[in-house]
């Protein structure tokens, strides 16, 4: 799917392609807005003047594969930091970025949301996430990102062939709220990478749990930001890498 930005200029609206990603069709607008939010281009849904499909549907499947997001006139951003030189890989959220400076996005300042969860409720999360993955049941091959409350209940999830896309879809689905995912933890069906911790940090989330392992950079970033990071989460065990005080 290609994401295009519509930018206001003195001569009207200028259109610029900023990303192409391999994605699972569905929740395309959430994917586009979540991507723009986690890249720091927009701060909330009010920064978007219009979102729509562009171009013609694909002749083979009839799918629209271009999403155009027109920004509100007041929105300004550094296009050089966002331009990607290659296709955006579904498995790596930073692949194709134009510079090393663009890898580390500007994270919002302020305290993390207050959040605590009992270890027993944490153990039940992987099964609850898996039980809610309707597309995984159909295909056997999709990742999921979900959010959960302090009682260990899955509140919402999104699925995609790419881990980063799944989280962008989840975050994008909450952009109509004043504080996306406020007071909720984030659950990842795979491993926790640096880029996924960055995306979670954009929502001020205080707790990230992953069914798989974290990368060393993910641990370092979580430690820097004070985010509780859990990996290898299973029904009978898990590892806590950062800030264990939020598990009670």
JSON list of C-alpha atoms in Angstrom, two decimals, residues 17-132:
[
{"chain": "A", "resi": 17, "resn": "UNK", "atom": "CA", "xyz": [4.42, 9.75, -1.93]},
{"chain": "A", "resi": 18, "resn": "UNK", "atom": "CA", "xyz": [6.10, 8.95, 1.38]},
{"chain": "A", "resi": 19, "resn": "UNK", "atom": "CA", "xyz": [5.87, 5.21, 1.92]},
{"chain": "A", "resi": 20, "resn": "UNK", "atom": "CA", "xyz": [5.05, 1.89, 0.29]},
{"chain": "A", "resi": 21, "resn": "UNK", "atom": "CA", "xyz": [4.53, -1.09, 2.57]},
{"chain": "A", "resi": 22, "resn": "UNK", "atom": "CA", "xyz": [3.50, -4.69, 2.09]},
{"chain": "A", "resi": 23, "resn": "UNK", "atom": "CA", "xyz": [0.33, -4.99, 4.13]},
{"chain": "A", "resi": 24, "resn": "UNK", "atom": "CA", "xyz": [-2.71, -7.18, 4.69]},
{"chain": "A", "resi": 25, "resn": "UNK", "atom": "CA", "xyz": [-5.73, -5.35, 3.19]},
{"chain": "A", "resi": 26, "resn": "UNK", "atom": "CA", "xyz": [-8.16, -3.97, 5.73]},
{"chain": "A", "resi": 27, "resn": "UNK", "atom": "CA", "xyz": [-8.09, -1.01, 8.13]},
{"chain": "A", "resi": 28, "resn": "UNK", "atom": "CA", "xyz": [-6.10, 0.87, 5.48]},
{"chain": "A", "resi": 29, "resn": "UNK", "atom": "CA", "xyz": [-7.02, 4.33, 6.78]},
{"chain": "A", "resi": 30, "resn": "UNK", "atom": "CA", "xyz": [-6.01, 3.29, 10.32]},
{"chain": "A", "resi": 31, "resn": "UNK", "atom": "CA", "xyz": [-2.70, 2.04, 8.93]},
{"chain": "A", "resi": 32, "resn": "UNK", "atom": "CA", "xyz": [-2.03, 5.33, 7.15]},
{"chain": "A", "resi": 33, "resn": "UNK", "atom": "CA", "xyz": [-2.98, 7.57, 10.08]},
{"chain": "A", "resi": 34, "resn": "UNK", "atom": "CA", "xyz": [-1.21, 5.35, 12.62]},
{"chain": "A", "resi": 35, "resn": "UNK", "atom": "CA", "xyz": [1.94, 5.45, 10.51]},
{"chain": "A", "resi": 36, "resn": "UNK", "atom": "CA", "xyz": [1.81, 9.26, 10.28]},
{"chain": "A", "resi": 37, "resn": "UNK", "atom": "CA", "xyz": [1.20, 9.53, 14.02]},
{"chain": "A", "resi": 38, "resn": "UNK", "atom": "CA", "xyz": [4.03, 7.21, 15.02]},
{"chain": "A", "resi": 39, "resn": "UNK", "atom": "CA", "xyz": [6.37, 8.99, 12.59]},
{"chain": "A", "resi": 40, "resn": "UNK", "atom": "CA", "xyz": [5.54, 12.30, 14.28]},
{"chain": "A", "resi": 41, "resn": "UNK", "atom": "CA", "xyz": [3.88, 13.87, 11.22]},
{"chain": "A", "resi": 42, "resn": "UNK", "atom": "CA", "xyz": [0.51, 14.35, 12.93]},
{"chain": "A", "resi": 43, "resn": "UNK", "atom": "CA", "xyz": [-0.42, 14.75, 16.58]},
{"chain": "A", "resi": 44, "resn": "UNK", "atom": "CA", "xyz": [-4.10, 13.80, 16.37]},
{"chain": "A", "resi": 45, "resn": "UNK", "atom": "CA", "xyz": [-6.94, 13.30, 13.92]},
{"chain": "A", "resi": 46, "resn": "UNK", "atom": "CA", "xyz": [-7.55, 17.06, 13.75]},
{"chain": "A", "resi": 47, "resn": "UNK", "atom": "CA", "xyz": [-4.29, 17.41, 11.79]},
{"chain": "A", "resi": 48, "resn": "UNK", "atom": "CA", "xyz": [-5.94, 15.55, 8.89]},
{"chain": "A", "resi": 49, "resn": "UNK", "atom": "CA", "xyz": [-8.14, 17.56, 6.53]},
{"chain": "A", "resi": 50, "resn": "UNK", "atom": "CA", "xyz": [-9.16, 14.57, 4.42]},
{"chain": "A", "resi": 51, "resn": "UNK", "atom": "CA", "xyz": [-8.29, 10.90, 3.91]},
{"chain": "A", "resi": 52, "resn": "UNK", "atom": "CA", "xyz": [-9.33, 8.95, 0.84]},
{"chain": "A", "resi": 53, "resn": "UNK", "atom": "CA", "xyz": [-8.35, 6.26, -1.62]},
{"chain": "A", "resi": 54, "resn": "UNK", "atom": "CA", "xyz": [-6.61, 7.45, -4.78]},
{"chain": "A", "resi": 55, "resn": "UNK", "atom": "CA", "xyz": [-6.07, 5.95, -8.18]},
{"chain": "A", "resi": 56, "resn": "UNK", "atom": "CA", "xyz": [-7.79, 2.91, -9.62]},
{"chain": "A", "resi": 57, "resn": "UNK", "atom": "CA", "xyz": [-8.41, -0.44, -7.92]},
{"chain": "A", "resi": 58, "resn": "UNK", "atom": "CA", "xyz": [-6.06, -3.28, -8.81]},
{"chain": "A", "resi": 59, "resn": "UNK", "atom": "CA", "xyz": [-7.32, -5.28, -11.79]},
{"chain": "A", "resi": 60, "resn": "UNK", "atom": "CA", "xyz": [-6.70, -8.65, -10.15]},
{"chain": "A", "resi": 61, "resn": "UNK", "atom": "CA", "xyz": [-8.34, -8.21, -6.73]},
{"chain": "A", "resi": 62, "resn": "UNK", "atom": "CA", "xyz": [-10.22, -4.93, -7.03]},
{"chain": "A", "resi": 63, "resn": "UNK", "atom": "CA", "xyz": [-8.35, -3.43, -4.07]},
{"chain": "A", "resi": 64, "resn": "UNK", "atom": "CA", "xyz": [-7.42, 0.21, -3.70]},
{"chain": "A", "resi": 65, "resn": "UNK", "atom": "CA", "xyz": [-3.73, 0.31, -2.84]},
{"chain": "A", "resi": 66, "resn": "UNK", "atom": "CA", "xyz": [-3.11, 4.05, -2.55]},
{"chain": "A", "resi": 67, "resn": "UNK", "atom": "CA", "xyz": [-4.27, 6.10, 0.43]},
{"chain": "A", "resi": 68, "resn": "UNK", "atom": "CA", "xyz": [-4.01, 9.89, 0.20]},
{"chain": "A", "resi": 69, "resn": "UNK", "atom": "CA", "xyz": [-3.93, 11.89, 3.43]},
{"chain": "A", "resi": 70, "resn": "UNK", "atom": "CA", "xyz": [-4.38, 15.63, 3.04]},
{"chain": "A", "resi": 71, "resn": "UNK", "atom": "CA", "xyz": [-2.98, 17.49, 6.02]},
{"chain": "A", "resi": 72, "resn": "UNK", "atom": "CA", "xyz": [-4.60, 20.50, 7.63]},
{"chain": "A", "resi": 73, "resn": "UNK", "atom": "CA", "xyz": [-3.10, 23.81, 6.49]},
{"chain": "A", "resi": 74, "resn": "UNK", "atom": "CA", "xyz": [-1.41, 24.44, 9.85]},
{"chain": "A", "resi": 75, "resn": "UNK", "atom": "CA", "xyz": [0.58, 21.17, 9.84]},
{"chain": "A", "resi": 76, "resn": "UNK", "atom": "CA", "xyz": [4.27, 21.48, 9.05]},
{"chain": "A", "resi": 77, "resn": "UNK", "atom": "CA", "xyz": [6.90, 18.74, 8.92]},
{"chain": "A", "resi": 78, "resn": "UNK", "atom": "CA", "xyz": [10.38, 18.07, 7.58]},
{"chain": "A", "resi": 79, "resn": "UNK", "atom": "CA", "xyz": [9.80, 16.01, 4.44]},
{"chain": "A", "resi": 80, "resn": "UNK", "atom": "CA", "xyz": [13.49, 15.07, 4.23]},
{"chain": "A", "resi": 81, "resn": "UNK", "atom": "CA", "xyz": [13.23, 13.08, 7.47]},
{"chain": "A", "resi": 82, "resn": "UNK", "atom": "CA", "xyz": [10.26, 11.10, 6.21]},
{"chain": "A", "resi": 83, "resn": "UNK", "atom": "CA", "xyz": [11.26, 10.30, 2.65]},
{"chain": "A", "resi": 84, "resn": "UNK", "atom": "CA", "xyz": [12.02, 6.61, 2.22]},
{"chain": "A", "resi": 85, "resn": "UNK", "atom": "CA", "xyz": [14.34, 5.57, -0.55]},
{"chain": "A", "resi": 86, "resn": "UNK", "atom": "CA", "xyz": [13.02, 2.04, -0.90]},
{"chain": "A", "resi": 87, "resn": "UNK", "atom": "CA", "xyz": [9.95, -0.01, -0.17]},
{"chain": "A", "resi": 88, "resn": "UNK", "atom": "CA", "xyz": [9.15, -0.10, 3.53]},
{"chain": "A", "resi": 89, "resn": "UNK", "atom": "CA", "xyz": [9.62, -3.65, 4.75]},
{"chain": "A", "resi": 90, "resn": "UNK", "atom": "CA", "xyz": [6.74, -5.16, 6.70]},
{"chain": "A", "resi": 91, "resn": "UNK", "atom": "CA", "xyz": [9.28, -6.63, 9.13]},
{"chain": "A", "resi": 92, "resn": "UNK", "atom": "CA", "xyz": [11.36, -3.52, 9.76]},
{"chain": "A", "resi": 93, "resn": "UNK", "atom": "CA", "xyz": [9.83, -0.16, 10.57]},
{"chain": "A", "resi": 94, "resn": "UNK", "atom": "CA", "xyz": [13.01, 1.81, 9.84]},
{"chain": "A", "resi": 95, "resn": "UNK", "atom": "CA", "xyz": [14.13, 0.13, 6.61]},
{"chain": "A", "resi": 96, "resn": "UNK", "atom": "CA", "xyz": [14.30, 2.61, 3.77]},
{"chain": "A", "resi": 97, "resn": "UNK", "atom": "CA", "xyz": [14.52, 5.74, 5.91]},
{"chain": "A", "resi": 98, "resn": "UNK", "atom": "CA", "xyz": [16.58, 8.40, 4.25]},
{"chain": "A", "resi": 99, "resn": "UNK", "atom": "CA", "xyz": [19.03, 9.12, 7.10]},
{"chain": "A", "resi": 100, "resn": "UNK", "atom": "CA", "xyz": [20.17, 7.95, 10.51]},
{"chain": "A", "resi": 101, "resn": "UNK", "atom": "CA", "xyz": [18.71, 11.14, 11.97]},
{"chain": "A", "resi": 102, "resn": "UNK", "atom": "CA", "xyz": [15.30, 9.98, 10.80]},
{"chain": "A", "resi": 103, "resn": "UNK", "atom": "CA", "xyz": [15.54, 6.70, 12.71]},
{"chain": "A", "resi": 104, "resn": "UNK", "atom": "CA", "xyz": [15.10, 8.30, 16.14]},
{"chain": "A", "resi": 105, "resn": "UNK", "atom": "CA", "xyz": [11.82, 10.22, 16.03]},
{"chain": "A", "resi": 106, "resn": "UNK", "atom": "CA", "xyz": [10.91, 13.04, 18.40]},
{"chain": "A", "resi": 107, "resn": "UNK", "atom": "CA", "xyz": [9.02, 11.39, 21.24]},
{"chain": "A", "resi": 108, "resn": "UNK", "atom": "CA", "xyz": [6.37, 13.27, 23.23]},
{"chain": "A", "resi": 109, "resn": "UNK", "atom": "CA", "xyz": [7.45, 14.69, 26.55]},
{"chain": "A", "resi": 110, "resn": "UNK", "atom": "CA", "xyz": [5.64, 14.00, 29.83]},
{"chain": "A", "resi": 111, "resn": "UNK", "atom": "CA", "xyz": [5.03, 11.16, 32.23]},
{"chain": "A", "resi": 112, "resn": "UNK", "atom": "CA", "xyz": [4.00, 7.68, 31.17]},
{"chain": "A", "resi": 113, "resn": "UNK", "atom": "CA", "xyz": [0.44, 6.64, 31.92]},
{"chain": "A", "resi": 114, "resn": "UNK", "atom": "CA", "xyz": [-0.15, 5.03, 35.32]},
{"chain": "A", "resi": 115, "resn": "UNK", "atom": "CA", "xyz": [-0.56, 1.28, 34.82]},
{"chain": "A", "resi": 116, "resn": "UNK", "atom": "CA", "xyz": [-0.33, -1.87, 36.94]},
{"chain": "A", "resi": 117, "resn": "UNK", "atom": "CA", "xyz": [-1.35, -5.46, 36.25]},
{"chain": "A", "resi": 118, "resn": "UNK", "atom": "CA", "xyz": [-1.30, -8.69, 38.25]},
{"chain": "A", "resi": 119, "resn": "UNK", "atom": "CA", "xyz": [1.06, -11.40, 37.06]},
{"chain": "A", "resi": 120, "resn": "UNK", "atom": "CA", "xyz": [-1.83, -13.87, 36.76]},
{"chain": "A", "resi": 121, "resn": "UNK", "atom": "CA", "xyz": [-3.72, -11.54, 34.43]},
{"chain": "A", "resi": 122, "resn": "UNK", "atom": "CA", "xyz": [-0.57, -11.05, 32.39]},
{"chain": "A", "resi": 123, "resn": "UNK", "atom": "CA", "xyz": [-0.23, -14.82, 31.88]},
{"chain": "A", "resi": 124, "resn": "UNK", "atom": "CA", "xyz": [-3.68, -15.02, 30.30]},
{"chain": "A", "resi": 125, "resn": "UNK", "atom": "CA", "xyz": [-3.01, -12.39, 27.66]},
{"chain": "A", "resi": 126, "resn": "UNK", "atom": "CA", "xyz": [-1.39, -14.53, 24.91]},
{"chain": "A", "resi": 127, "resn": "UNK", "atom": "CA", "xyz": [-4.32, -16.94, 24.82]},
{"chain": "A", "resi": 128, "resn": "UNK", "atom": "CA", "xyz": [-6.81, -14.07, 24.85]},
{"chain": "A", "resi": 129, "resn": "UNK", "atom": "CA", "xyz": [-5.02, -12.38, 21.97]},
{"chain": "A", "resi": 130, "resn": "UNK", "atom": "CA", "xyz": [-4.83, -15.57, 19.96]},
{"chain": "A", "resi": 131, "resn": "UNK", "atom": "CA", "xyz": [-8.53, -16.30, 20.55]},
{"chain": "A", "resi": 132, "resn": "UNK", "atom": "CA", "xyz": [-9.42, -12.89, 19.10]}
]
